[in-house]
Amino acid sequence: MGVPSPSVSSLIQHQMNLAITHLKKDMID
């Protein structure tokens, strides 16, 4: 498959950030 394109990595980063934010929110509540 090779190295993912910048758009793909930024998309993955965005998904990770959303998931982390969601987890933190769940922990706070």
Short mmCIF file of C-alpha atoms in Angstrom, two decimals:
data_model
loop_
_atom_site.label_atom_id
_atom_site.label_comp_id
_atom_site.label_asym_id
_atom_site.label_seq_id
_atom_site.Cartn_x
_atom_site.Cartn_y
_atom_site.Cartn_z
CA MET A 1 0.00 0.00 0.00
CA GLY A 2 2.91 2.34 0.70
CA VAL A 3 2.92 5.70 2.45
CA PRO A 4 -0.54 7.25 2.86
CA SER A 5 -1.12 10.62 1.25
CA PRO A 6 -1.13 13.77 3.45
CA SER A 7 -4.90 14.05 3.12
CA VAL A 8 -5.36 10.49 4.40
CA SER A 9 -3.04 11.02 7.37
CA SER A 10 -4.70 14.32 8.28
CA LEU A 11 -8.08 12.58 8.07
CA ILE A 12 -6.86 9.80 10.40
CA GLN A 13 -5.43 12.45 12.76
CA HIS A 14 -8.81 14.20 12.78
CA GLN A 15 -10.63 10.95 13.58
CA MET A 16 -8.16 10.25 16.41
CA ASN A 17 -8.67 13.74 17.84
CA LEU A 18 -12.46 13.31 17.72
CA ALA A 19 -12.24 9.92 19.43
CA ILE A 20 -9.92 11.25 22.17
CA THR A 21 -12.17 14.28 22.76
CA HIS A 22 -15.19 11.97 22.99
CA LEU A 23 -13.42 9.67 25.46
CA LYS A 24 -12.36 12.61 27.65
CA LYS A 25 -15.92 13.95 27.63
CA ASP A 26 -17.24 10.53 28.68
CA MET A 27 -14.69 10.36 31.51
CA ILE A 28 -15.62 13.86 32.76
CA ASP A 29 -19.33 13.00 32.75
#
